[in-house]
Amino acid sequence: MKKFFVMMFALAALGLVCIACGDDKKDEPVVPTQNLESVKESGSDTYYVFDIDMDKDSSSIYMYSIKFSDQMPVTIDVRIDAPVTVDKTGKVYTYAGTGIMPYMMRNGKLIPMPGEAYQVTDLLCNVNTEAKTYDIKFDCHGGHFEQSGKLK
């Protein structure tokens, strides 16, 4: 009889443990994967595509026709991968990181940019899907880059 009560107590305790384990993410907003594009004023303007995938460790920022600094002789197309977080409303995404090696698009292929001089440091980018705005700033290639604008 004593063994029966011990087994029943163990089963009851196990049941309580399982009940206490819940979904800790239930209060977080459900955020779909999305691509957001900046408004492009003219054909030569820098424009962005913010590829947000909360299921991955990092999301991507695609920058088209960009110069990191005045030292760069031509514009290039670049992808920067960085961790992204979302606020409780599910409307403001923040990319942040430092020591990020960007990828340059050349002939339709992504290749790592050469050397530490091209590393992106102090990246901070906010994308507000409700206000349809973005702001981005970082240091790279000896210069500071900062821009803000509207999303489509």
Short mmCIF file of C-alpha atoms in Angstrom, two decimals:
data_model
loop_
_atom_site.label_atom_id
_atom_site.label_comp_id
_atom_site.label_asym_id
_atom_site.label_seq_id
_atom_site.Cartn_x
_atom_site.Cartn_y
_atom_site.Cartn_z
CA MET A 1 0.00 0.00 0.00
CA LYS A 2 2.87 2.32 0.83
CA LYS A 3 4.38 1.75 -2.63
CA PHE A 4 1.03 2.62 -4.20
CA PHE A 5 0.91 6.00 -2.39
CA VAL A 6 4.54 6.76 -3.30
CA MET A 7 3.79 6.02 -6.97
CA MET A 8 0.64 8.16 -6.90
CA PHE A 9 2.58 11.03 -5.28
CA ALA A 10 5.31 10.72 -7.92
CA LEU A 11 2.74 10.80 -10.74
CA ALA A 12 0.97 13.80 -9.18
CA ALA A 13 4.29 15.65 -8.83
CA LEU A 14 5.21 14.85 -12.42
CA GLY A 15 1.81 16.12 -13.56
CA LEU A 16 2.30 19.40 -11.71
CA VAL A 17 5.75 19.85 -13.24
CA CYS A 18 4.32 19.41 -16.73
CA ILE A 19 1.48 21.82 -16.01
CA ALA A 20 3.90 24.48 -14.73
CA CYS A 21 5.88 24.37 -17.97
CA GLY A 22 4.16 26.69 -20.35
CA ASP A 23 4.95 28.59 -23.51
CA ASP A 24 7.13 31.52 -22.41
CA LYS A 25 6.79 33.13 -25.84
CA LYS A 26 3.01 33.48 -25.75
CA ASP A 27 3.26 37.17 -24.81
CA GLU A 28 5.62 37.95 -27.70
CA PRO A 29 4.07 39.16 -30.95
CA VAL A 30 3.84 36.73 -33.84
CA VAL A 31 6.07 38.28 -36.48
CA PRO A 32 5.97 37.01 -40.05
CA THR A 33 9.00 36.87 -42.32
CA GLN A 34 8.93 39.96 -44.47
CA ASN A 35 10.85 42.05 -46.98
CA LEU A 36 10.50 45.80 -46.65
CA GLU A 37 11.84 48.19 -49.29
CA SER A 38 12.80 51.81 -49.01
CA VAL A 39 11.36 54.43 -51.34
CA LYS A 40 13.69 55.06 -54.27
CA GLU A 41 13.64 58.70 -55.43
CA SER A 42 15.79 58.29 -58.54
CA GLY A 43 17.70 55.59 -60.37
CA SER A 44 21.04 56.43 -58.75
CA ASP A 45 19.81 56.77 -55.14
CA THR A 46 20.87 54.36 -52.45
CA TYR A 47 17.97 52.15 -51.50
CA TYR A 48 17.44 49.31 -49.07
CA VAL A 49 15.65 46.01 -48.69
CA PHE A 50 15.20 44.88 -45.10
CA ASP A 51 14.86 41.08 -45.06
CA ILE A 52 13.43 40.21 -41.65
CA ASP A 53 13.31 36.58 -40.57
CA MET A 54 12.83 36.20 -36.82
CA ASP A 55 13.36 32.42 -37.07
CA LYS A 56 17.05 32.92 -37.96
CA ASP A 57 19.95 34.13 -35.83
CA SER A 58 20.34 37.11 -38.13
CA SER A 59 18.41 38.98 -40.77
CA SER A 60 19.77 40.88 -43.76
CA ILE A 61 19.94 44.45 -44.92
CA TYR A 62 20.50 44.78 -48.66
CA MET A 63 21.97 48.13 -49.72
CA TYR A 64 21.99 49.07 -53.38
CA SER A 65 24.12 51.82 -54.97
CA ILE A 66 25.93 52.62 -51.72
CA LYS A 67 29.21 54.31 -50.84
CA PHE A 68 30.38 53.78 -47.28
CA SER A 69 32.64 56.82 -47.45
CA ASP A 70 33.91 59.46 -49.87
CA GLN A 71 37.08 57.36 -50.28
CA MET A 72 35.16 54.78 -52.30
CA PRO A 73 35.44 55.53 -56.03
CA VAL A 74 32.20 53.76 -57.07
CA THR A 75 28.90 52.66 -55.58
CA ILE A 76 28.38 48.99 -54.79
CA ASP A 77 25.59 46.63 -53.76
CA VAL A 78 26.06 45.10 -50.30
CA ARG A 79 24.38 42.74 -47.86
CA ILE A 80 24.87 43.03 -44.11
CA ASP A 81 23.68 40.22 -41.84
CA ALA A 82 22.90 41.22 -38.26
CA PRO A 83 20.74 40.07 -35.36
CA VAL A 84 17.32 41.71 -35.31
CA THR A 85 14.87 42.21 -32.47
CA VAL A 86 11.28 43.41 -32.47
CA ASP A 87 9.46 45.52 -29.91
CA LYS A 88 6.37 44.30 -28.05
CA THR A 89 4.02 45.82 -30.63
CA GLY A 90 5.63 43.83 -33.45
CA LYS A 91 6.05 47.03 -35.48
CA VAL A 92 9.61 48.28 -34.80
CA TYR A 93 12.57 46.09 -35.74
CA THR A 94 16.10 46.86 -34.61
CA TYR A 95 19.23 45.50 -36.27
CA ALA A 96 22.35 45.92 -34.11
CA GLY A 97 25.89 44.60 -34.17
CA THR A 98 29.56 45.31 -34.57
CA GLY A 99 32.46 43.58 -36.29
CA ILE A 100 30.19 42.44 -39.13
CA MET A 101 31.76 41.39 -42.41
CA PRO A 102 29.55 42.67 -45.24
CA TYR A 103 29.05 40.85 -48.53
CA MET A 104 29.46 42.61 -51.86
CA MET A 105 27.31 41.57 -54.79
CA ARG A 106 29.41 41.00 -57.89
CA ASN A 107 28.02 39.41 -61.05
CA GLY A 108 24.99 38.16 -59.13
CA LYS A 109 27.08 36.45 -56.43
CA LEU A 110 27.73 37.50 -52.85
CA ILE A 111 31.39 37.61 -51.84
CA PRO A 112 32.85 38.72 -48.49
CA MET A 113 34.37 42.19 -48.64
CA PRO A 114 38.17 42.03 -48.35
CA GLY A 115 39.91 42.91 -45.10
CA GLU A 116 39.02 44.32 -41.72
CA ALA A 117 38.79 47.87 -43.09
CA TYR A 118 35.42 46.95 -44.56
CA GLN A 119 33.98 45.53 -41.34
CA VAL A 120 30.77 47.22 -40.26
CA THR A 121 30.98 48.48 -36.69
CA ASP A 122 28.40 50.10 -34.43
CA LEU A 123 25.48 49.15 -36.67
CA LEU A 124 22.13 50.43 -35.46
CA CYS A 125 19.14 50.28 -37.77
CA ASN A 126 15.50 50.81 -36.82
CA VAL A 127 12.70 49.84 -39.19
CA ASN A 128 9.23 51.04 -38.19
CA THR A 129 6.55 49.22 -40.17
CA GLU A 130 3.74 51.31 -38.71
CA ALA A 131 5.27 54.72 -39.49
CA LYS A 132 6.86 53.27 -42.67
CA THR A 133 10.29 54.73 -41.84
CA TYR A 134 13.83 53.52 -41.32
CA ASP A 135 17.06 54.95 -39.97
CA ILE A 136 20.44 53.32 -40.28
CA LYS A 137 23.91 54.24 -39.08
CA PHE A 138 27.23 52.47 -38.89
CA ASP A 139 30.97 52.93 -39.37
CA CYS A 140 32.82 51.26 -42.23
CA HIS A 141 35.83 51.83 -44.48
CA GLY A 142 37.10 54.75 -42.41
CA GLY A 143 33.83 56.67 -42.50
CA HIS A 144 30.54 57.10 -40.71
CA PHE A 145 27.37 56.32 -42.66
CA GLU A 146 23.98 57.58 -41.58
CA GLN A 147 20.69 57.77 -43.46
CA SER A 148 16.98 57.73 -42.83
CA GLY A 149 13.99 57.56 -45.10
CA LYS A 150 10.60 56.13 -45.92
CA LEU A 151 9.46 52.59 -46.69
CA LYS A 152 7.14 51.64 -49.53
#
